[in-house]
CSV table of C-alpha atoms in Angstrom, one decimal:
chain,number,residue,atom,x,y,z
A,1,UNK,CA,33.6,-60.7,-59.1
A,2,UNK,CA,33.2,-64.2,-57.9
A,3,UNK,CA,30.6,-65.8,-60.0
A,4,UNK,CA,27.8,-68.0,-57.9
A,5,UNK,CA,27.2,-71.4,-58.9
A,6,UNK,CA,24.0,-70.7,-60.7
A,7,UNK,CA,24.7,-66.8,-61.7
A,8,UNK,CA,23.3,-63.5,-60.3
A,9,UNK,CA,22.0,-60.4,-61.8
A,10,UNK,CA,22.4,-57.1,-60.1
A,11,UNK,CA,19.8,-54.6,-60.7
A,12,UNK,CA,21.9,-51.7,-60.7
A,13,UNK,CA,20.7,-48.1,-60.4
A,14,UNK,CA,22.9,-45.5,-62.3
A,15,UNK,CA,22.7,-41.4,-62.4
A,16,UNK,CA,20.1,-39.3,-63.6
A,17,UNK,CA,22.9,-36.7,-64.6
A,18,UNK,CA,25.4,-36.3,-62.2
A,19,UNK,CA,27.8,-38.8,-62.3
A,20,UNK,CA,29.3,-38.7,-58.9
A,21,UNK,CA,25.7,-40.1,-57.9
A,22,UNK,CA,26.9,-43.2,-58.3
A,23,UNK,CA,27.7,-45.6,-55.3
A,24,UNK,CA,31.3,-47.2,-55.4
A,25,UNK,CA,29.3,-50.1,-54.8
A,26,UNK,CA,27.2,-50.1,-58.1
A,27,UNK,CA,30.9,-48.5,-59.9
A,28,UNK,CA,32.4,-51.9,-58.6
A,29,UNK,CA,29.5,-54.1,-60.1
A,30,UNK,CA,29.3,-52.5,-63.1
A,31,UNK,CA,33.6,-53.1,-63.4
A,32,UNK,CA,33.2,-56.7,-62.5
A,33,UNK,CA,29.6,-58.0,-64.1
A,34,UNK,CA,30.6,-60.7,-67.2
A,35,UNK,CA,28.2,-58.6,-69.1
A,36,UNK,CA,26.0,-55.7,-68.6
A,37,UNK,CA,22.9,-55.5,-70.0
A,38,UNK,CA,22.0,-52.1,-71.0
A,39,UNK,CA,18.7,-50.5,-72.2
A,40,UNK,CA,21.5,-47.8,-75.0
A,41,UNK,CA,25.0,-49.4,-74.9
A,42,UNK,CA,26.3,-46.5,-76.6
A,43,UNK,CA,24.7,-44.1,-73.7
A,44,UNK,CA,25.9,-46.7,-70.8
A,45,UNK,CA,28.9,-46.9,-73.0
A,46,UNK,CA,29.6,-43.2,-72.6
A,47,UNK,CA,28.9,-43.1,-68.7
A,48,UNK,CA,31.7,-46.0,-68.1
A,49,UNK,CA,33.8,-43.8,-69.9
A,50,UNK,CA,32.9,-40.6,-67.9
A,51,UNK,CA,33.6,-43.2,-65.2
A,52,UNK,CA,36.7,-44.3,-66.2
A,53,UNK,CA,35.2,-47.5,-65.8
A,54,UNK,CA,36.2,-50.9,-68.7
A,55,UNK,CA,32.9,-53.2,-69.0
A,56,UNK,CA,34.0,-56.9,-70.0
A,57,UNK,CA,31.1,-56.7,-72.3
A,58,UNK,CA,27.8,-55.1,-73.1
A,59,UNK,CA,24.4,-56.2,-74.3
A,60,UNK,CA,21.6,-54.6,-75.4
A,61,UNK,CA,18.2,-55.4,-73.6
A,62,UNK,CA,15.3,-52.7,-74.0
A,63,UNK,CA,11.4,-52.6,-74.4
A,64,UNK,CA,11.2,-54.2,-78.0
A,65,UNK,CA,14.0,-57.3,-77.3
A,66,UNK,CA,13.8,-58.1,-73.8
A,67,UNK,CA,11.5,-61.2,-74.2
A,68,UNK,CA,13.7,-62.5,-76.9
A,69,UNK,CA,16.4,-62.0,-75.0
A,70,UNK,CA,15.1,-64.2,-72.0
A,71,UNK,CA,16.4,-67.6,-72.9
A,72,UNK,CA,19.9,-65.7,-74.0
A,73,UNK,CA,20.3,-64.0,-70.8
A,74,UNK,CA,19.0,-67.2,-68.5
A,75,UNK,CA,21.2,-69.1,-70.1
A,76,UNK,CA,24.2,-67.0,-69.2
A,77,UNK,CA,23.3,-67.1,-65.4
A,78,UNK,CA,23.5,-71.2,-66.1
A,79,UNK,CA,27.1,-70.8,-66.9
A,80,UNK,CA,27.4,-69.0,-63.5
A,81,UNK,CA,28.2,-65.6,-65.0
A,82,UNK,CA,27.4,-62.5,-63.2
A,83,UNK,CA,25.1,-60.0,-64.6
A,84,UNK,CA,24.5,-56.2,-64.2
A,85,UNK,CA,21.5,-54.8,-65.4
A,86,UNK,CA,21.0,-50.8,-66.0
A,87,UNK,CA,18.8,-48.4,-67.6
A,88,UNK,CA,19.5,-44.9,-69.6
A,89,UNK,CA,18.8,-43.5,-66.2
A,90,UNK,CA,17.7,-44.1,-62.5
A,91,UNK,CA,16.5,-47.2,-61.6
A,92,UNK,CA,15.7,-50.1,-64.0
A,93,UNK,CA,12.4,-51.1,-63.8
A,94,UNK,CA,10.6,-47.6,-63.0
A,95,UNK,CA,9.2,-47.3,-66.7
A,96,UNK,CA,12.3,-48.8,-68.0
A,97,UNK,CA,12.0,-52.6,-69.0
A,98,UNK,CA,13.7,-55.1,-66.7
A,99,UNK,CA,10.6,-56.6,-65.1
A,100,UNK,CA,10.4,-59.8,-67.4
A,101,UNK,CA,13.6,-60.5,-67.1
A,102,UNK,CA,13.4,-60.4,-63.1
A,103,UNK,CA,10.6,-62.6,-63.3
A,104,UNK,CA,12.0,-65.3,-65.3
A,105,UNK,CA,15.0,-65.2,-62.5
A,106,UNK,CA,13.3,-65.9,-59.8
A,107,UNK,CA,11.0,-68.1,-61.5
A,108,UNK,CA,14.3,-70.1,-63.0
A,109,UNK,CA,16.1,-69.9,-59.3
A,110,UNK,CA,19.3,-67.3,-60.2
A,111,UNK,CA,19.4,-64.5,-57.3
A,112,UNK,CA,18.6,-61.5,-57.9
A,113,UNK,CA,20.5,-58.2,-55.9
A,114,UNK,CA,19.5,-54.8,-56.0
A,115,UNK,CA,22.5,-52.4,-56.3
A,116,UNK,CA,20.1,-49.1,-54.8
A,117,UNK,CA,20.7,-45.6,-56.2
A,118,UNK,CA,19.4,-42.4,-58.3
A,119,UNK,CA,15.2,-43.0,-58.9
A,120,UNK,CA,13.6,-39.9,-60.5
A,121,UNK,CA,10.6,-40.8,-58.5
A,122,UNK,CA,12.1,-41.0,-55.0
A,123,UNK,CA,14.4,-37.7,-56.2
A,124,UNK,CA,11.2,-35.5,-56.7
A,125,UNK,CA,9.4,-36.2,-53.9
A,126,UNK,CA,12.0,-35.4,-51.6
A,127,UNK,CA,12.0,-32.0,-52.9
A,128,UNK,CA,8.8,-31.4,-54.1
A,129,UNK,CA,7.3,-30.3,-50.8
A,130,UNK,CA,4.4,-32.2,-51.4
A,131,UNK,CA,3.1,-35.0,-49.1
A,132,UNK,CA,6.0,-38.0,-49.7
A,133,UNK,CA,3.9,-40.4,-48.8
A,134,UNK,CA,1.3,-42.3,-49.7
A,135,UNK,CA,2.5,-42.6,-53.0
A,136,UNK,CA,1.7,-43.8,-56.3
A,137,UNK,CA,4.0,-43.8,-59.8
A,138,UNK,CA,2.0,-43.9,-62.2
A,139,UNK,CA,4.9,-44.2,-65.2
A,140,UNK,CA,4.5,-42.9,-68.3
A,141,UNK,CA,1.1,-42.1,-69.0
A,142,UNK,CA,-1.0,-43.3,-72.0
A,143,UNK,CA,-1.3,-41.3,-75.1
A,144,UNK,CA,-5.0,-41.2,-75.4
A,145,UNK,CA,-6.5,-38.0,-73.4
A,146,UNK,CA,-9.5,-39.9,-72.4
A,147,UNK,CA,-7.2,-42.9,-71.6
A,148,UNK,CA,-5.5,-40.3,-69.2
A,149,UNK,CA,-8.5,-39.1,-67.7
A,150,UNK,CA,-9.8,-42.6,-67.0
A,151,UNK,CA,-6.2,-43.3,-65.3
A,152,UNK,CA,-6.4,-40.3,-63.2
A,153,UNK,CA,-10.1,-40.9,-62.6
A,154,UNK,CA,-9.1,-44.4,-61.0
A,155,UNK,CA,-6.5,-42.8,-58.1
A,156,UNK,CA,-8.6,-39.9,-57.7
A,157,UNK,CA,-9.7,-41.1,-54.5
A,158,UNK,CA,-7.0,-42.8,-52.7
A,159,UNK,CA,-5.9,-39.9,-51.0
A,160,UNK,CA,-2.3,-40.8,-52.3
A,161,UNK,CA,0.3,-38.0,-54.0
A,162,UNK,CA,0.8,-39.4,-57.5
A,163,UNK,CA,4.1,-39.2,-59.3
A,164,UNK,CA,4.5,-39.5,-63.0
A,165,UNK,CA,6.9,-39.2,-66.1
A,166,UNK,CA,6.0,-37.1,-68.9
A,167,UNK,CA,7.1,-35.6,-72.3
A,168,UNK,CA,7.4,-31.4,-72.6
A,169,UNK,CA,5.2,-31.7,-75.8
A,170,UNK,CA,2.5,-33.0,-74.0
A,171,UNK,CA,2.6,-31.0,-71.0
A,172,UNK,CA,-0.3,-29.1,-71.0
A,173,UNK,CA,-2.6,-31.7,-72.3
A,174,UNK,CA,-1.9,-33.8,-69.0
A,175,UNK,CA,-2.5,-31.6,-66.9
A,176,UNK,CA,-5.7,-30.5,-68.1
A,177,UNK,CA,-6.6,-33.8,-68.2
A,178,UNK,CA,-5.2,-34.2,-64.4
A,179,UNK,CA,-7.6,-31.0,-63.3
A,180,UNK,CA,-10.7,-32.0,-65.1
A,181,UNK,CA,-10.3,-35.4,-63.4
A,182,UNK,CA,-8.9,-35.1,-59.9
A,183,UNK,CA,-9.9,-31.0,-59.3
A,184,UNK,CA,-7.6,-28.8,-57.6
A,185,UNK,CA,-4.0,-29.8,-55.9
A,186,UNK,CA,-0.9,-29.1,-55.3
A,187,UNK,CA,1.3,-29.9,-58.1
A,188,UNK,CA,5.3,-29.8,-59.2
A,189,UNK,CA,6.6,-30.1,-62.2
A,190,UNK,CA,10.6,-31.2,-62.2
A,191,UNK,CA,13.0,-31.0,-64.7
A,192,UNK,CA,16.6,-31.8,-65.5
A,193,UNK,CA,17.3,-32.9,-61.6
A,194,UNK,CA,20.9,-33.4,-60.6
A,195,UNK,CA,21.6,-31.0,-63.9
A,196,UNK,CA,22.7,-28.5,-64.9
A,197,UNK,CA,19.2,-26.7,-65.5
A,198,UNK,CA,17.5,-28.3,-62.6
A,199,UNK,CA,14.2,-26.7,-62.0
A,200,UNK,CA,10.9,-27.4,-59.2
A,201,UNK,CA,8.3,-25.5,-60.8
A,202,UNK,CA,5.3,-25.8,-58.2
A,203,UNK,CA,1.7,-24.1,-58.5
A,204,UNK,CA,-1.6,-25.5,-58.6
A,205,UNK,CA,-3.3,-27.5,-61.3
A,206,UNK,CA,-5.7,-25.3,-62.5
A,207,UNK,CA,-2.6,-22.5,-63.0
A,208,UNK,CA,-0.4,-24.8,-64.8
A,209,UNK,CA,-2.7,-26.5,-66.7
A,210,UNK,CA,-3.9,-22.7,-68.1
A,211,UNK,CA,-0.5,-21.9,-68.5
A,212,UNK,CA,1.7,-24.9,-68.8
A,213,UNK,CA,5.6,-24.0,-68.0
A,214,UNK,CA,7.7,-24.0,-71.1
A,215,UNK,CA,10.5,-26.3,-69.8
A,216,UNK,CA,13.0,-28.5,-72.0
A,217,UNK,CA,14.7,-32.0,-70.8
A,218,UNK,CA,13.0,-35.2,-69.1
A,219,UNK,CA,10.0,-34.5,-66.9
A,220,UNK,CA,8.7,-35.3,-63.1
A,221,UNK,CA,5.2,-34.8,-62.4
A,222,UNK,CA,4.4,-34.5,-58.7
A,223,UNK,CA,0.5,-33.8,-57.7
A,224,UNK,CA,-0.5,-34.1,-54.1
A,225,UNK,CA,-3.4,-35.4,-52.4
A,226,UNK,CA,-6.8,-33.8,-53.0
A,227,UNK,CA,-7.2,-30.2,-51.3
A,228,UNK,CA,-9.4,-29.8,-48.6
A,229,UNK,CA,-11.6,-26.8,-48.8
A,230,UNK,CA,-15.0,-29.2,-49.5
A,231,UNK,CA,-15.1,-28.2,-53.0
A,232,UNK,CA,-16.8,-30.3,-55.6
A,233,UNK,CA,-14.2,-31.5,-58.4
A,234,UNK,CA,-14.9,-30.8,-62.4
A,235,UNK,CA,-15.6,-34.8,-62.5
A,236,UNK,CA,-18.0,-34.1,-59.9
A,237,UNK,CA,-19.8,-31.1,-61.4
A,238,UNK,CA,-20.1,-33.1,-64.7
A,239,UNK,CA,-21.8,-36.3,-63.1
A,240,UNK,CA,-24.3,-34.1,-61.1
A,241,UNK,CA,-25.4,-32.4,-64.3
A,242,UNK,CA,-25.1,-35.6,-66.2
A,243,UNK,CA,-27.7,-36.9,-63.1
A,244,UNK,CA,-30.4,-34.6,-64.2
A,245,UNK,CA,-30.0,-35.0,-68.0
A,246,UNK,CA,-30.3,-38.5,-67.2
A,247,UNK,CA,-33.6,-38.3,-66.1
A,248,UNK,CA,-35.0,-37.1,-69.9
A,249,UNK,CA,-34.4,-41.1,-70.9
A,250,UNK,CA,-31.9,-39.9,-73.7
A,251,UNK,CA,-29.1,-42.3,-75.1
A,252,UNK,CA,-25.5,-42.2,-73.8
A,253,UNK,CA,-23.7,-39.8,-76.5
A,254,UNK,CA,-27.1,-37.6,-76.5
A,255,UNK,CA,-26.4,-37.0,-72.7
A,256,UNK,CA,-22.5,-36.7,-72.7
A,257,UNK,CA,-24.0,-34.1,-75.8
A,258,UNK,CA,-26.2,-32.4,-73.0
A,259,UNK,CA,-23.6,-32.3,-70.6
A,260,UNK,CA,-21.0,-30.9,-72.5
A,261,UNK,CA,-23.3,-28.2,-73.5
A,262,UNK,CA,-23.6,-26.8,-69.8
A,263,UNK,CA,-20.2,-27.8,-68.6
A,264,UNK,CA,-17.6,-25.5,-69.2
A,265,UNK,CA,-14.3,-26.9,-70.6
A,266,UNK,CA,-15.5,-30.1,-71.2
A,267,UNK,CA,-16.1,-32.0,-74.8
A,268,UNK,CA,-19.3,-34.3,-75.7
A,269,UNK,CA,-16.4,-37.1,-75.9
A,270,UNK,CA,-14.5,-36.5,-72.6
A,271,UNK,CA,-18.0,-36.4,-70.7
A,272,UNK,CA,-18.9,-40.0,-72.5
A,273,UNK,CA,-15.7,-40.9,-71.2
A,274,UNK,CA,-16.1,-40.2,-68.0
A,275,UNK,CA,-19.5,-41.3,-67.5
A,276,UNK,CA,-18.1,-44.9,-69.0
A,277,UNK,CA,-15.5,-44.7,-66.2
A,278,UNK,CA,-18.2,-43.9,-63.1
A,279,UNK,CA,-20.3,-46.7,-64.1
């Protein structure tokens, strides 16, 4: 590939499991790139082989080394080398790490191509069956179940489907926490897509967060945009409650105390939570 005079880095998007996925237009980057910066070079490794594909040469850039790798990787675009960047999967960039290392290219003046392809986000949607759009990815979600709550609590009223990553051993957990704080939707959960095992398990929240699905692999939360049937939500049940044990004058944890005592489903700490949130 003809190098420009100041470098370029390809953002290149790479299967999610099938690897006929790929464009012949990201398979002839990939070929051609002076080095490709990859988030596992053993698991990129393996797909050029699958491929059939020889890399000129491979470097490792994930979460923990990409910002020590800046000055490494800007310095090779100064030579005028050309530079493909992937992730394990999908996009780079969608949960993967890539961003600072955009940034500081366009900041230093290389270009900067996207090479579109596979995105677990865009993949789900389209077969969810749930509204496509407005959308919001939420990522990977935090590990706290009142930091989840609060998160969910923020998009609860956009009106937008929201589309998130999660682990199968915390599952359930989320979307309890995704019922308590948006109320009842539409939901999918997708696993393994362009696999194998490729599954859409759909239902609503308050199903699947009673009985979460047992499913193995990498996971694709869809939930769609708040129901209408004019139902209050469990958020909103716990502030009107809250409201009337407000008016005995009691301390914060006293009332979330209160409150949790007349609120099904709910701890004394999720309530403070959440009434630390409305404020």
């Amino acid at each position: 590939m003809h190098a420009d005079a100041t470098g370029r880095l390809f953002v290149v998007a790479t299967p999610l499991g099938d690897v006929a996925d790929l464009s012949p237009r990201a398979a002839r980057v990939l070929a051609e790139a002076d080095v490709v910066l990859a988030e596992d070079t053993r698991r990129t490794g393996l797909l050029f082989k699958r491929l059939g594909l020889a890399a000129k040469g491979f470097s490792s850039l994930h979460d923990h080394n990409e910002q020590a790798r800046l000055d490494q990787v800007l310095g090779l675009l100064a030579q005028g080398l050309t530079l493909a960047l992937v992730s394990d999967a999908g996009t780079p960039l969608l949960s993967d790490p890539g961003y600072r290392l955009v940034r500081a290219c366009r900041e230093a003046g290389h270009a900067v191509s996207p090479v579109p392809g596979p995105s677990a986000v865009t993949a789900a949607l389209s077969a969810a069956g749930l509204p496509p759009y407005p959308f919001t990815f939420l990522g990977f979600l935090p590990r706290k179940t009142s930091d989840i709550r609060r998160l969910f609590e923020k998009h609860a009223q956009t009106g937008a489907t929201l589309v998130f990553f999660e682990r199968k051993t915390r599952l359930g957990k989320t979307l309890a926490a995704a019922f308590s704080a948006l109320g009842e939707r539409e939901c999918v959960v997708a696993r393994e897509m362009t696999k194998t095992f490729e599954e859409f398990l759909p239902g609503r929240l308050s199903d699947l967060a009673a009985a979460p699905p047992e499913v193995l692999g990498e996971l694709t939360v869809v939930v769609g945009p708040a129901m209408d049937d004019g139902q209050p939500t469990p958020a909103d049940e716990v502030r009107r409650v809250a409201a009337e044990v407000a008016r005995e004058g009691l301390r914060p944890k006293e009332t979330a105390r209160r409150v949790a005592a007349r609120v099904r489903g709910w701890s004394a700490a999720q309530v403070y939570d959440l009434l630390l949130v409305s404020k």
